[in-house]
Short mmCIF file of C-alpha atoms in Angstrom, two decimals:
data_model
loop_
_atom_site.label_atom_id
_atom_site.label_comp_id
_atom_site.label_asym_id
_atom_site.label_seq_id
_atom_site.Cartn_x
_atom_site.Cartn_y
_atom_site.Cartn_z
CA MET A 703 9.77 -33.74 -58.32
CA ALA A 704 11.29 -33.01 -61.79
CA ASN A 705 11.34 -35.98 -64.23
CA ASN A 706 14.41 -37.17 -66.11
CA ALA A 707 13.43 -35.32 -69.29
CA ASP A 708 13.22 -32.01 -67.47
CA VAL A 709 16.63 -32.54 -65.86
CA PHE A 710 18.16 -33.42 -69.25
CA ALA A 711 16.64 -30.32 -70.88
CA HIS A 712 17.94 -28.09 -68.10
CA LYS A 713 21.47 -29.43 -68.50
CA VAL A 714 21.34 -28.99 -72.27
CA ARG A 715 20.22 -25.37 -71.96
CA GLY A 716 22.97 -24.67 -69.41
CA GLY A 717 25.59 -26.30 -71.64
CA LEU A 718 24.50 -24.37 -74.73
CA ALA A 719 24.64 -21.08 -72.78
CA ALA A 720 28.15 -21.85 -71.61
CA LEU A 721 29.24 -22.67 -75.22
CA VAL A 722 27.78 -19.40 -76.46
CA VAL A 723 29.62 -17.38 -73.83
CA ALA A 724 32.87 -19.22 -74.53
CA GLY A 725 32.47 -18.61 -78.24
CA LEU A 726 31.92 -14.92 -77.77
CA LEU A 727 34.98 -14.66 -75.57
CA ALA A 728 37.10 -16.51 -78.13
CA ALA A 729 35.85 -14.25 -80.92
CA CYS A 730 36.93 -11.23 -78.89
CA GLY A 731 40.36 -12.73 -78.24
CA GLY A 732 39.79 -13.10 -74.50
CA ASP A 733 40.10 -15.95 -72.10
CA GLY A 734 37.23 -14.94 -69.81
CA SER A 735 39.28 -13.46 -67.00
CA ASP A 736 37.88 -9.95 -67.56
CA VAL A 737 34.33 -11.15 -67.35
CA ALA A 738 35.09 -13.21 -64.28
CA ALA A 739 36.50 -10.14 -62.64
CA THR A 740 33.19 -8.35 -63.06
CA ILE A 741 31.24 -11.02 -61.20
CA PRO A 742 30.79 -9.77 -57.59
CA ASP A 743 31.99 -11.89 -54.71
CA PRO A 744 29.24 -13.44 -52.62
CA GLU A 745 28.12 -11.44 -49.55
CA PRO A 746 29.92 -12.54 -46.36
CA PRO A 747 27.68 -14.28 -43.81
CA VAL A 748 25.99 -11.96 -41.31
CA GLN A 749 27.68 -12.20 -37.91
CA PRO A 750 25.57 -11.94 -34.77
CA ASP A 751 25.85 -8.62 -32.87
CA PRO A 752 28.23 -9.27 -29.94
CA GLY A 753 26.78 -6.30 -28.02
CA PRO A 754 28.82 -3.66 -26.24
CA ALA A 755 32.29 -4.56 -25.01
CA ARG A 756 32.40 -5.75 -21.40
CA ASN A 757 35.03 -4.99 -18.81
CA PRO A 758 36.65 -8.37 -18.08
CA ALA A 759 38.46 -7.25 -14.91
CA TYR A 760 35.66 -8.02 -12.43
CA LEU A 761 33.42 -10.50 -14.25
CA ASP A 762 34.50 -13.32 -11.93
CA ALA A 763 34.21 -11.34 -8.69
CA LYS A 764 31.88 -12.87 -6.12
CA ALA A 765 29.74 -11.27 -3.43
CA GLY A 766 31.96 -10.66 -0.42
CA ASP A 767 35.19 -10.38 -2.41
CA ILE A 768 37.50 -7.52 -1.44
CA ILE A 769 39.07 -5.87 -4.46
CA GLN A 770 41.52 -3.05 -5.08
CA VAL A 771 40.40 -0.57 -7.72
CA LYS A 772 41.05 3.00 -8.80
CA ILE A 773 38.54 5.69 -7.94
CA LYS A 774 37.95 6.40 -11.63
CA GLU A 775 36.56 2.85 -12.03
CA LEU A 776 33.65 3.46 -9.65
CA HIS A 777 30.36 4.54 -11.21
CA PRO A 778 27.71 6.41 -9.17
CA THR A 779 24.26 5.00 -8.49
CA GLN A 780 22.98 8.39 -7.33
CA ALA A 781 22.96 11.77 -9.01
CA ALA A 782 23.87 14.05 -6.12
CA ILE A 783 25.91 14.38 -2.95
CA GLY A 784 26.00 16.83 -0.06
CA TYR A 785 28.79 19.18 -1.10
CA ASP A 786 29.16 20.55 2.43
CA GLN A 787 29.97 17.05 3.69
CA VAL A 788 32.78 16.82 1.13
CA TYR A 789 33.91 20.37 1.97
CA TYR A 790 34.23 19.34 5.60
CA LYS A 791 36.67 16.58 4.64
CA LEU A 792 38.63 18.78 2.26
CA GLY A 793 38.82 21.54 4.86
CA ARG A 794 39.95 19.28 7.65
CA TRP A 795 42.42 17.18 5.65
CA GLN A 796 44.47 20.16 4.43
CA GLY A 797 46.22 21.78 7.36
CA ASP A 798 48.42 24.83 6.78
CA PHE A 799 52.06 23.74 7.25
CA ASP A 800 53.15 27.38 7.47
CA ARG A 801 50.43 28.54 9.84
CA GLY A 802 51.70 31.39 11.98
CA THR A 803 49.49 30.64 14.97
CA TRP A 804 52.05 28.20 16.37
CA ARG A 805 55.19 29.21 14.48
CA ALA A 806 57.08 29.62 17.78
CA ASP A 807 55.54 26.47 19.26
CA PRO A 808 56.45 23.42 17.14
CA VAL A 809 54.77 21.06 19.63
CA SER A 810 51.41 22.75 19.09
CA GLN A 811 52.04 23.03 15.35
CA LEU A 812 52.65 19.26 15.14
CA ASP A 813 49.54 18.64 17.25
CA TYR A 814 47.54 20.78 14.81
CA LEU A 815 48.94 18.89 11.79
CA ASN A 816 48.11 15.53 13.37
CA ARG A 817 44.54 16.73 13.91
CA THR A 818 44.17 17.90 10.29
CA VAL A 819 46.55 16.32 7.79
CA GLY A 820 46.82 13.29 10.08
CA LYS A 821 43.04 12.92 10.02
CA LYS A 822 43.25 12.33 6.27
CA PHE A 823 45.40 9.25 6.84
CA ASP A 824 43.31 8.15 9.83
CA ASP A 825 40.20 8.23 7.67
CA TYR A 826 41.86 6.56 4.69
CA CYS A 827 43.19 3.69 6.81
CA GLU A 828 39.80 3.22 8.46
CA ASP A 829 37.76 3.43 5.24
CA MET A 830 40.10 0.98 3.49
CA GLY A 831 39.60 -1.61 6.26
CA ALA A 832 43.07 -1.10 7.77
CA THR A 833 41.87 0.19 11.18
CA ALA A 834 43.86 3.43 11.65
CA ARG A 835 47.24 5.07 11.17
CA ALA A 836 50.00 3.04 12.75
CA ARG A 837 51.24 6.12 14.61
CA LYS A 838 50.89 9.87 14.67
CA PHE A 839 53.40 12.06 12.87
CA GLN A 840 56.53 12.38 14.96
CA THR A 841 57.88 15.47 13.16
CA ILE A 842 56.54 18.25 11.00
CA ASP A 843 58.77 17.07 8.15
CA GLU A 844 57.22 13.60 8.37
CA ALA A 845 53.79 15.19 8.00
CA ARG A 846 55.01 17.14 4.97
CA GLN A 847 56.29 14.01 3.25
CA ALA A 848 53.21 11.80 3.77
CA ARG A 849 50.98 11.41 0.72
CA LEU A 850 48.02 9.17 0.00
CA ASN A 851 49.36 8.35 -3.47
CA ALA A 852 52.72 7.32 -1.99
CA PRO A 853 51.81 4.38 0.28
CA GLU A 854 55.39 3.98 1.41
CA SER A 855 55.16 7.41 3.09
CA PHE A 856 52.67 6.29 5.76
CA ALA A 857 51.51 3.12 7.45
CA CYS A 858 48.20 1.76 8.74
CA GLU A 859 47.84 -0.59 11.69
CA GLU A 860 46.73 -3.47 9.47
CA ALA A 861 46.69 -4.42 5.79
CA PHE A 862 44.19 -2.74 3.50
CA GLY A 863 40.96 -4.76 3.26
CA THR A 864 41.46 -6.55 6.56
CA HIS A 865 38.08 -5.48 7.96
CA ALA A 866 35.49 -6.11 5.28
CA ASP A 867 32.61 -4.88 7.43
CA VAL A 868 33.72 -1.23 7.15
CA LEU A 869 34.49 -1.21 3.42
CA LYS A 870 32.35 0.68 0.95
CA THR A 871 30.37 -1.55 -1.39
CA ALA A 872 29.98 -1.93 -5.15
CA VAL A 873 28.03 -4.13 -7.56
CA VAL A 874 29.48 -5.69 -10.71
CA GLY A 875 27.18 -4.50 -13.46
CA TRP A 876 25.89 -6.17 -16.58
CA ASP A 877 28.83 -4.62 -18.47
CA GLY A 878 31.46 -5.79 -15.96
CA ASP A 879 31.96 -2.28 -14.52
CA LEU A 880 31.68 -1.40 -10.83
CA TYR A 881 28.68 0.53 -9.51
CA LEU A 882 28.90 2.04 -6.03
CA THR A 883 26.12 1.36 -3.57
CA ASP A 884 27.90 3.09 -0.67
CA GLY A 885 30.78 5.55 -0.41
CA HIS A 886 29.94 8.32 -2.86
CA HIS A 887 30.96 11.03 -0.39
CA THR A 888 34.11 9.26 0.77
CA PHE A 889 35.39 8.68 -2.75
CA SER A 890 34.34 12.15 -3.90
CA ALA A 891 36.48 13.67 -1.13
CA LEU A 892 39.43 11.41 -1.94
CA ARG A 893 39.07 12.27 -5.61
CA GLY A 894 39.14 15.99 -4.79
CA ILE A 895 42.22 16.03 -2.55
CA ALA A 896 45.59 16.92 -4.11
CA ASP A 897 47.31 13.62 -3.24
CA GLY A 898 44.25 11.56 -4.15
CA GLY A 899 42.49 11.90 -7.49
CA PRO A 900 40.99 9.47 -10.00
CA GLU A 901 44.03 7.17 -10.02
CA LEU A 902 44.13 6.68 -6.24
CA PRO A 903 43.88 3.00 -5.24
CA VAL A 904 40.99 2.12 -2.94
CA TRP A 905 39.50 -1.08 -1.59
CA VAL A 906 35.82 -2.01 -1.88
CA LYS A 907 33.69 -5.04 -1.06
CA VAL A 908 31.62 -6.65 -3.81
CA ALA A 909 27.97 -6.57 -2.74
CA ALA A 910 26.75 -8.60 -5.73
CA ASN A 911 27.72 -9.65 -9.25
CA TYR A 912 25.03 -8.98 -11.83
CA SER A 913 27.16 -9.50 -14.93
CA ASP A 914 24.86 -12.37 -15.92
CA VAL A 915 21.98 -9.93 -16.41
CA PRO A 916 21.56 -9.75 -20.21
CA THR A 917 20.78 -6.08 -20.80
CA ARG A 918 21.44 -2.65 -19.38
CA GLU A 919 17.72 -2.11 -18.81
CA ALA A 920 17.34 -5.35 -16.88
CA PHE A 921 20.39 -4.53 -14.74
CA TRP A 922 19.08 -1.13 -13.69
CA GLN A 923 15.62 -2.52 -13.02
CA ARG A 924 17.18 -5.03 -10.65
CA MET A 925 19.17 -2.28 -8.95
CA ILE A 926 15.99 -0.25 -8.48
CA ASP A 927 14.00 -3.23 -7.22
CA GLU A 928 16.72 -3.99 -4.64
CA ARG A 929 17.06 -0.32 -3.60
CA LYS A 930 20.62 -0.10 -4.80
CA ALA A 931 20.09 3.10 -6.78
CA TRP A 932 18.76 6.54 -5.83
CA LEU A 933 17.12 8.06 -8.88
CA ARG A 934 16.52 11.62 -7.64
CA ASP A 935 18.46 14.72 -8.62
CA GLY A 936 19.93 17.40 -6.36
CA ASP A 937 16.48 18.96 -5.94
CA ASP A 938 14.83 15.60 -5.17
CA ARG A 939 13.20 15.33 -8.59
CA PRO A 940 12.97 11.92 -10.29
CA ILE A 941 15.52 11.06 -12.98
CA THR A 942 16.23 8.14 -15.29
CA THR A 943 19.34 6.00 -15.19
CA ASP A 944 20.54 7.79 -18.34
CA GLN A 945 20.80 10.95 -16.23
CA LEU A 946 23.16 9.49 -13.64
CA PRO A 947 26.61 11.12 -13.61
CA SER A 948 29.52 9.26 -15.16
CA ARG A 949 31.92 9.70 -12.23
CA VAL A 950 32.07 10.32 -8.50
CA GLY A 951 33.10 13.76 -7.32
CA MET A 952 31.66 17.24 -7.39
CA ALA A 953 30.83 18.88 -10.72
CA SER A 954 33.51 21.20 -12.07
CA ASP A 955 34.28 23.30 -15.12
CA GLU A 956 37.55 21.43 -15.58
CA GLU A 957 36.11 17.93 -15.79
CA PRO A 958 32.70 16.81 -17.06
CA GLY A 959 30.50 14.17 -15.56
CA GLY A 960 30.47 15.16 -11.88
CA MET A 961 27.69 14.85 -9.32
CA GLN A 962 25.09 17.48 -8.44
CA GLU A 963 24.74 19.24 -5.10
CA ASP A 964 21.89 18.38 -2.73
CA ALA A 965 21.82 21.00 0.03
CA TYR A 966 19.38 19.01 2.15
CA ARG A 967 21.63 15.94 1.98
CA SER A 968 24.33 18.21 3.46
CA LEU A 969 21.93 19.36 6.16
CA VAL A 970 21.14 15.77 7.14
CA TYR A 971 24.85 14.98 7.39
CA PHE A 972 25.24 17.64 10.08
CA THR A 973 22.26 16.23 12.00
CA ARG A 974 24.21 12.98 12.49
CA ASP A 975 24.34 12.12 16.21
CA ILE A 976 21.79 14.87 16.84
CA GLY A 977 18.69 13.83 14.89
CA TYR A 978 19.79 10.34 13.86
CA ALA A 979 22.55 7.78 14.47
CA SER A 980 24.39 6.46 11.44
CA GLY A 981 25.28 2.84 12.24
CA GLY A 982 23.79 0.01 10.16
CA LEU A 983 21.33 2.08 8.14
CA PRO A 984 19.74 1.10 4.81
CA GLU A 985 21.34 2.42 1.63
CA PHE A 986 20.61 6.08 0.89
CA ALA A 987 19.15 6.66 4.38
CA GLU A 988 20.36 10.27 4.48
CA PHE A 989 18.52 11.04 1.24
CA GLN A 990 15.38 9.55 2.76
CA TRP A 991 15.71 11.85 5.77
CA ALA A 992 16.26 14.77 3.38
CA SER A 993 13.05 13.85 1.58
CA LEU A 994 11.17 13.97 4.90
CA LEU A 995 12.56 17.43 5.65
CA ARG A 996 11.50 18.67 2.23
CA ALA A 997 8.02 17.29 2.84
CA ARG A 998 7.81 19.12 6.16
CA ILE A 999 8.91 22.33 4.45
CA ALA A 1000 6.23 21.87 1.79
CA ALA A 1001 3.67 21.40 4.57
CA GLY A 1002 4.79 24.60 6.30
CA GLN A 1003 6.13 22.72 9.34
CA LEU A 1004 9.81 23.61 8.82
CA ALA A 1005 11.53 26.68 7.41
CA PRO A 1006 13.47 26.11 4.16
CA LEU A 1007 17.25 26.44 4.04
CA SER A 1008 16.84 29.69 2.14
CA GLY A 1009 15.64 31.20 5.44
CA TYR A 1010 19.02 30.55 7.09
CA LYS A 1011 22.51 31.93 6.56
CA THR A 1012 24.39 28.89 5.24
CA ALA A 1013 26.78 30.36 2.66
CA ALA A 1014 28.23 33.55 1.22
CA PRO A 1015 27.36 36.37 0.75
CA ALA A 1016 26.38 36.03 4.41
CA PRO A 1017 29.37 36.80 6.68
CA LEU A 1018 31.26 33.83 8.11
CA ALA A 1019 30.44 34.93 11.65
CA ALA A 1020 26.72 34.86 10.88
CA ILE A 1021 26.89 31.47 9.16
CA LEU A 1022 28.84 29.98 12.06
CA ALA A 1023 26.90 31.55 14.92
CA VAL A 1024 26.29 29.05 17.71
CA SER A 1025 22.80 27.61 18.09
CA THR A 1026 22.03 25.21 20.93
CA LEU A 1027 19.42 23.28 22.87
CA LYS A 1028 19.12 23.69 26.63
CA ALA A 1029 18.61 20.74 28.95
CA ASP A 1030 14.83 21.13 28.73
CA LEU A 1031 15.18 21.23 24.89
CA SER A 1032 14.27 24.89 24.66
CA ARG A 1033 16.23 26.83 22.04
CA ALA A 1034 19.18 29.13 22.69
CA GLY A 1035 21.61 31.08 20.57
CA ALA A 1036 21.28 32.12 16.93
CA THR A 1037 18.03 31.55 15.08
CA ASP A 1038 19.21 31.92 11.47
CA SER A 1039 22.71 30.38 11.33
CA TYR A 1040 23.66 27.07 9.72
CA ALA A 1041 23.67 25.47 13.18
CA ALA A 1042 20.13 26.79 13.73
CA ALA A 1043 19.01 25.01 10.56
CA VAL A 1044 20.61 21.81 11.86
CA ARG A 1045 18.88 22.27 15.21
CA GLU A 1046 15.42 22.71 13.70
CA ALA A 1047 15.84 19.75 11.35
CA SER A 1048 17.01 17.57 14.25
CA LEU A 1049 13.99 18.54 16.35
CA VAL A 1050 11.68 17.47 13.52
CA MET A 1051 13.50 14.15 13.21
CA GLY A 1052 13.67 13.52 16.95
CA ALA A 1053 9.95 14.17 17.44
CA LEU A 1054 9.00 11.17 15.29
CA GLY A 1055 7.75 7.98 16.88
CA ASP A 1056 9.51 4.67 16.30
CA GLN A 1057 6.95 3.48 13.74
CA ASP A 1058 6.41 6.78 11.95
CA VAL A 1059 7.19 6.36 8.27
CA VAL A 1060 10.03 8.52 6.99
CA TYR A 1061 10.20 7.30 3.39
CA ASP A 1062 8.72 4.42 1.40
CA GLN A 1063 7.67 2.30 4.40
CA LEU A 1064 10.99 2.81 6.22
CA THR A 1065 10.34 3.95 9.77
CA ALA A 1066 12.10 6.46 11.97
CA SER A 1067 13.48 3.63 14.08
CA GLN A 1068 14.87 1.83 11.02
CA LEU A 1069 16.57 5.04 9.91
CA GLY A 1070 18.31 5.63 13.22
CA ARG A 1071 16.18 8.42 14.70
CA ILE A 1072 17.46 9.73 18.04
CA GLN A 1073 14.61 10.52 20.41
CA LEU A 1074 15.43 13.74 22.24
CA VAL A 1075 14.30 13.72 25.86
CA PRO A 1076 14.10 16.79 28.15
CA ASP A 1077 16.40 16.81 31.18
CA ALA A 1078 18.17 13.65 30.05
CA ALA A 1079 21.12 12.19 31.97
CA SER A 1080 24.67 13.30 31.22
CA ASN A 1081 25.59 10.03 29.49
CA SER A 1082 22.41 9.81 27.40
CA PRO A 1083 21.99 10.09 23.60
CA THR A 1084 20.15 13.38 24.16
CA LYS A 1085 23.08 14.94 26.03
CA THR A 1086 25.46 13.72 23.31
CA ALA A 1087 23.16 15.27 20.72
CA ARG A 1088 23.10 18.61 22.52
CA ASP A 1089 26.91 18.62 22.81
CA THR A 1090 27.34 17.68 19.15
CA LEU A 1091 25.09 20.54 18.07
CA GLU A 1092 27.02 23.04 20.16
CA GLU A 1093 30.36 21.88 18.76
CA LEU A 1094 29.43 22.10 15.06
CA PRO A 1095 30.65 25.70 14.49
CA ARG A 1096 33.51 25.56 17.01
CA ASP A 1097 36.94 26.83 15.83
CA ASP A 1098 40.28 25.03 16.28
CA VAL A 1099 41.99 27.08 19.01
CA LYS A 1100 41.39 26.56 22.74
CA LYS A 1101 41.16 29.48 25.16
CA ASP A 1102 44.76 28.78 26.23
CA GLY A 1103 45.94 29.09 22.61
CA THR A 1104 46.62 25.40 21.95
CA PRO A 1105 45.00 23.38 19.10
CA ARG A 1106 41.75 21.48 19.44
CA GLY A 1107 39.40 19.56 17.18
CA ALA A 1108 37.16 22.03 15.38
CA GLY A 1109 33.52 21.41 14.45
CA LYS A 1110 32.37 19.95 11.16
CA LEU A 1111 30.50 23.10 10.19
CA TRP A 1112 33.55 25.25 10.90
CA PHE A 1113 35.73 23.25 8.51
CA SER A 1114 33.02 22.95 5.86
CA VAL A 1115 31.95 26.61 5.79
CA ASN A 1116 35.52 27.88 5.85
CA TYR A 1117 36.55 25.61 2.98
CA ARG A 1118 33.53 26.50 0.84
CA THR A 1119 34.13 30.21 1.46
CA CYS A 1120 37.91 30.48 1.73
CA GLY A 1121 39.40 27.49 -0.07
CA LYS A 1122 42.40 25.55 1.19
CA PRO A 1123 43.62 26.65 4.67
CA ALA A 1124 46.28 29.31 4.25
CA ALA A 1125 47.45 32.55 5.85
CA GLY A 1126 45.93 35.63 4.29
CA THR A 1127 42.65 33.91 3.44
CA CYS A 1128 39.40 34.22 5.37
CA TRP A 1129 40.24 31.26 7.64
CA GLY A 1130 40.85 33.85 10.30
CA TYR A 1131 44.50 33.48 11.32
#
């Protein structure tokens, strides 16, 4: 501790220095303001880094909450989708209002529009937890006027969000944004339809709120640990979370950030109700089935998709050639069409035992495998599977000339090849 003499000496030296400075200023005719101006202000205190801005809209959302959002607010937790699944929706939802097939038969034309354009509203009402459309279109003009982005132009049986069990799910992330854990294909199709798009309102159920997780890295690690993210690209190669797309929807030249195509994810979609049943499956189950099919191809136990006619430049007739299974499960019909690829994949899936592992300890039974049985009864899952396979490439006109529900492959392949249904295109009417 300094003694009194030291303190006194310090004060004297300070006082003398101040007198000297004051004297110099006086001699120069100044009052000291110029010198004071040259003395820098003290540095402001360092503020703590607040981190990136967080979206406050959903920070208080709880697991189980039903919320209305816009499609553009939903972030993918997977890199790829099956484009042909989305093409099926886009092909079916866009009927041709001026189709000449039933120009002289407005009853059949309205039936056709209810099966196509009407299906768009059926699906939207169902996926938004509102059951179904309140009623079918009563006139062609009513069908023309209905638009997803004009909710007053159509009605569902119940209010949106009524049935939480059917809603797609999302997690509130560390940044307050919403991350999809289910519904990438549904929202990609709605984003791609003319009366949908990124601003379309949709309803989702909150699966969890992880906004209390402190960092981006910790959030994604939790998502991975809980199997709420699928970090594989369109060719089933591993990726990092930095490589996830920024939006749902197919990639396009017009808008960056879209999702990649996984052709085997498309293939698995068409095996639904043939090779597997879709109810109550774990997240990303279809990708896990696709991984199994790729493994069988690598082992030489299944032909790759490149060995089948699934897209142009192959002719539409060749792509859509019928391929079936007889009652004894022997093969019939085309051997190299898209339906043939579905048939062979389904046979591989159906041959698995209940406890056979498909992917990462998940068994065939857990992933909904349908066991195909020779000479099964008419009301059995096997008979349903055989009928579903046969219907995949079916067109939309009955033998008597009236409309019917066409097969998923027919809509998908026509849309990919021909675009929106219209006369003069390759839709075939």
